[in-house]
């Protein structure tokens, strides 16, 4: 089996965030997609070891931002290479709320507020199916693609990402 065939799949990059009981978490994901139109639902897939998965489970809700082309590596690293359990990912950036859920509004061209309607255990990760409660365009920038992250920003994929294929 040629697993590099998976590199031919296209994605964007997103930050999924949640808050519950004084805990705030956010992480970078490429695994967000719209799954139905009526009602509008999206799926996000988060590693069970990510603190964000625990907070989404407890909150039964999450915010999702589409990262835009202005995002730089410090921003992507802030959300993709550190843990919210031990580090405040929100302190360096402008924070807003949608439906009471905090999210970082910088370098994000759209935001969605979702209520979790189903959680699917897919092994190493949990897939949260979220129904849209609110959606907003934040700016006119283009969304950042995973391909651009690899080819131009020379970004890496860490172990907890769904698309990890080793060093
Ligand atoms: C480009 C990129 C894509 C990623 N995609 C995912 C993903 O789809 N699902 C996931 O669980 N983690 C993904 N990650 C890893 C998480 O962002 C990372 O483990 C993060 O530090 C978890 O933070 P937390 O412990 O605060 O939740 C990705 C990281 C990067 C850099």
GROMACS .gro file of C-alpha atoms and ligand atoms in nm:
model
  198
    1UNK     CA    1   0.000   0.000   0.000
    2UNK     CA    2   0.141   0.341  -0.100
    3UNK     CA    3   0.039   0.571   0.187
    4UNK     CA    4   0.190   0.870   0.006
    5UNK     CA    5  -0.124   0.850  -0.212
    6UNK     CA    6  -0.294   1.017   0.087
    7UNK     CA    7  -0.085   1.328   0.015
    8UNK     CA    8  -0.308   1.377  -0.292
    9UNK     CA    9  -0.603   1.458  -0.066
   10UNK     CA   10  -0.673   1.833  -0.028
   11UNK     CA   11  -0.749   2.015   0.298
   12UNK     CA   12  -0.761   2.356   0.458
   13UNK     CA   13  -0.625   2.446   0.801
   14UNK     CA   14  -0.855   2.530   1.091
   15UNK     CA   15  -0.839   2.613   1.460
   16UNK     CA   16  -1.096   2.432   1.672
   17UNK     CA   17  -1.154   2.576   2.019
   18UNK     CA   18  -1.371   2.510   2.324
   19UNK     CA   19  -1.416   2.622   2.682
   20UNK     CA   20  -1.560   2.447   2.984
   21UNK     CA   21  -1.522   2.476   3.361
   22UNK     CA   22  -1.243   2.732   3.341
   23UNK     CA   23  -1.046   2.531   3.082
   24UNK     CA   24  -0.987   2.687   2.742
   25UNK     CA   25  -0.837   2.484   2.461
   26UNK     CA   26  -0.762   2.523   2.093
   27UNK     CA   27  -0.571   2.324   1.836
   28UNK     CA   28  -0.480   2.338   1.471
   29UNK     CA   29  -0.644   2.074   1.252
   30UNK     CA   30  -0.666   1.996   0.883
   31UNK     CA   31  -0.951   1.749   0.936
   32UNK     CA   32  -1.254   1.978   0.921
   33UNK     CA   33  -1.518   1.938   0.655
   34UNK     CA   34  -1.882   2.017   0.593
   35UNK     CA   35  -2.076   1.689   0.602
   36UNK     CA   36  -2.439   1.794   0.546
   37UNK     CA   37  -2.629   2.101   0.423
   38UNK     CA   38  -2.969   2.055   0.589
   39UNK     CA   39  -2.915   2.098   0.871
   40UNK     CA   40  -2.565   2.241   0.814
   41UNK     CA   41  -2.316   2.014   0.993
   42UNK     CA   42  -1.938   1.990   0.999
   43UNK     CA   43  -1.704   1.719   1.126
   44UNK     CA   44  -1.374   1.779   1.306
   45UNK     CA   45  -1.135   1.498   1.399
   46UNK     CA   46  -0.926   1.551   1.713
   47UNK     CA   47  -0.665   1.322   1.870
   48UNK     CA   48  -0.777   1.173   2.203
   49UNK     CA   49  -0.448   1.293   2.358
   50UNK     CA   50  -0.513   1.655   2.258
   51UNK     CA   51  -0.645   1.860   2.547
   52UNK     CA   52  -0.890   2.018   2.302
   53UNK     CA   53  -1.068   1.680   2.260
   54UNK     CA   54  -1.130   1.661   2.635
   55UNK     CA   55  -1.267   2.016   2.654
   56UNK     CA   56  -1.493   1.967   2.347
   57UNK     CA   57  -1.630   1.647   2.504
   58UNK     CA   58  -1.713   1.828   2.827
   59UNK     CA   59  -1.853   2.139   2.655
   60UNK     CA   60  -2.045   1.951   2.380
   61UNK     CA   61  -1.970   2.254   2.165
   62UNK     CA   62  -1.681   2.402   1.971
   63UNK     CA   63  -1.585   2.702   1.761
   64UNK     CA   64  -1.406   2.649   1.433
   65UNK     CA   65  -1.209   2.911   1.241
   66UNK     CA   66  -1.081   2.882   0.885
   67UNK     CA   67  -0.717   2.998   0.900
   68UNK     CA   68  -0.637   3.252   0.628
   69UNK     CA   69  -0.336   3.317   0.405
   70UNK     CA   70  -0.195   3.584   0.642
   71UNK     CA   71  -0.114   3.321   0.909
   72UNK     CA   72   0.257   3.285   0.987
   73UNK     CA   73   0.451   2.997   1.138
   74UNK     CA   74   0.451   3.136   1.497
   75UNK     CA   75   0.070   3.149   1.478
   76UNK     CA   76   0.039   2.798   1.334
   77UNK     CA   77   0.294   2.667   1.585
   78UNK     CA   78   0.106   2.831   1.871
   79UNK     CA   79  -0.198   2.614   1.796
   80UNK     CA   80  -0.036   2.311   1.635
   81UNK     CA   81   0.271   2.233   1.841
   82UNK     CA   82   0.182   2.319   2.201
   83UNK     CA   83  -0.073   2.189   2.450
   84UNK     CA   84  -0.351   2.401   2.597
   85UNK     CA   85  -0.323   2.191   2.911
   86UNK     CA   86   0.001   2.366   3.007
   87UNK     CA   87   0.005   2.680   2.792
   88UNK     CA   88  -0.240   2.964   2.720
   89UNK     CA   89  -0.277   2.967   2.340
   90UNK     CA   90  -0.511   3.267   2.351
   91UNK     CA   91  -0.293   3.522   2.530
   92UNK     CA   92  -0.089   3.644   2.229
   93UNK     CA   93  -0.388   3.698   2.002
   94UNK     CA   94  -0.713   3.886   1.979
   95UNK     CA   95  -0.991   3.673   2.128
   96UNK     CA   96  -1.361   3.696   2.041
   97UNK     CA   97  -1.665   3.484   2.122
   98UNK     CA   98  -1.929   3.320   1.910
   99UNK     CA   99  -2.230   3.172   2.092
  100UNK     CA  100  -2.026   3.210   2.410
  101UNK     CA  101  -1.734   3.002   2.274
  102UNK     CA  102  -1.394   3.177   2.263
  103UNK     CA  103  -1.193   3.180   1.941
  104UNK     CA  104  -0.894   3.368   1.804
  105UNK     CA  105  -1.012   3.611   1.538
  106UNK     CA  106  -0.669   3.702   1.396
  107UNK     CA  107  -0.558   3.524   1.075
  108UNK     CA  108  -0.904   3.369   1.041
  109UNK     CA  109  -1.139   3.442   0.750
  110UNK     CA  110  -1.449   3.264   0.883
  111UNK     CA  111  -1.583   3.129   1.211
  112UNK     CA  112  -1.848   2.873   1.300
  113UNK     CA  113  -2.013   2.789   1.631
  114UNK     CA  114  -2.113   2.423   1.657
  115UNK     CA  115  -2.310   2.209   1.898
  116UNK     CA  116  -2.183   1.850   1.910
  117UNK     CA  117  -2.463   1.620   1.792
  118UNK     CA  118  -2.257   1.301   1.763
  119UNK     CA  119  -1.912   1.178   1.862
  120UNK     CA  120  -1.758   0.892   1.668
  121UNK     CA  121  -1.462   0.699   1.809
  122UNK     CA  122  -1.235   0.645   1.509
  123UNK     CA  123  -0.944   0.490   1.703
  124UNK     CA  124  -0.666   0.734   1.789
  125UNK     CA  125  -0.902   1.026   1.724
  126UNK     CA  126  -1.258   1.135   1.803
  127UNK     CA  127  -1.470   1.270   1.522
  128UNK     CA  128  -1.707   1.537   1.652
  129UNK     CA  129  -2.007   1.605   1.431
  130UNK     CA  130  -2.116   1.962   1.497
  131UNK     CA  131  -2.436   2.136   1.396
  132UNK     CA  132  -2.388   2.500   1.302
  133UNK     CA  133  -2.547   2.745   1.545
  134UNK     CA  134  -2.377   3.050   1.393
  135UNK     CA  135  -2.142   3.130   1.105
  136UNK     CA  136  -1.964   3.453   1.012
  137UNK     CA  137  -1.722   3.576   0.748
  138UNK     CA  138  -1.442   3.759   0.935
  139UNK     CA  139  -1.240   3.912   0.650
  140UNK     CA  140  -1.182   3.897   0.273
  141UNK     CA  141  -0.859   3.691   0.284
  142UNK     CA  142  -0.838   3.353   0.110
  143UNK     CA  143  -0.831   3.041   0.331
  144UNK     CA  144  -0.492   2.876   0.381
  145UNK     CA  145  -0.457   2.531   0.226
  146UNK     CA  146  -0.267   2.238   0.372
  147UNK     CA  147  -0.075   2.217   0.042
  148UNK     CA  148   0.046   2.580   0.085
  149UNK     CA  149   0.145   2.502   0.445
  150UNK     CA  150   0.371   2.222   0.322
  151UNK     CA  151   0.503   2.366  -0.007
  152UNK     CA  152   0.556   2.734   0.080
  153UNK     CA  153   0.562   2.761   0.460
  154UNK     CA  154   0.760   2.432   0.480
  155UNK     CA  155   0.547   2.328   0.777
  156UNK     CA  156   0.568   1.986   0.943
  157UNK     CA  157   0.294   1.745   1.052
  158UNK     CA  158   0.316   1.641   1.420
  159UNK     CA  159   0.238   1.296   1.563
  160UNK     CA  160  -0.114   1.380   1.682
  161UNK     CA  161  -0.234   1.497   1.341
  162UNK     CA  162  -0.464   1.256   1.156
  163UNK     CA  163  -0.236   1.278   0.851
  164UNK     CA  164   0.093   1.201   1.035
  165UNK     CA  165   0.322   0.965   0.841
  166UNK     CA  166   0.637   0.963   1.054
  167UNK     CA  167   0.945   1.186   1.029
  168LIG     C1  168  -0.054   2.123   1.011
  168LIG     C2  169  -0.111   2.052   1.131
  168LIG     C3  170  -0.228   1.977   1.119
  168LIG     C4  171  -0.282   1.913   1.230
  168LIG     N1  172  -0.398   1.841   1.216
  168LIG     C5  173  -0.453   1.781   1.324
  168LIG     C6  174  -0.576   1.713   1.312
  168LIG     O1  175  -0.640   1.707   1.207
  168LIG     N2  176  -0.626   1.652   1.425
  168LIG     C7  177  -0.560   1.658   1.543
  168LIG     O2  178  -0.608   1.600   1.642
  168LIG     N3  179  -0.443   1.722   1.558
  168LIG     C8  180  -0.389   1.785   1.450
  168LIG     N4  181  -0.271   1.853   1.464
  168LIG     C9  182  -0.199   1.847   1.592
  168LIG    C10  183  -0.255   1.940   1.700
  168LIG     O3  184  -0.273   2.071   1.651
  168LIG    C11  185  -0.153   1.939   1.816
  168LIG     O4  186  -0.141   1.808   1.868
  168LIG    C12  187  -0.185   2.040   1.926
  168LIG     O5  188  -0.066   2.070   1.995
  168LIG    C13  189  -0.289   1.990   2.026
  168LIG     O6  190  -0.313   2.093   2.119
  168LIG     P1  191  -0.403   2.074   2.250
  168LIG     O7  192  -0.336   1.972   2.338
  168LIG     O8  193  -0.404   2.210   2.310
  168LIG     O9  194  -0.537   2.028   2.205
  168LIG    C14  195  -0.218   1.922   1.355
  168LIG    C15  196  -0.102   2.001   1.368
  168LIG    C16  197  -0.049   2.065   1.258
  168LIG    C17  198   0.075   2.148   1.274
   0.00000   0.00000   0.00000
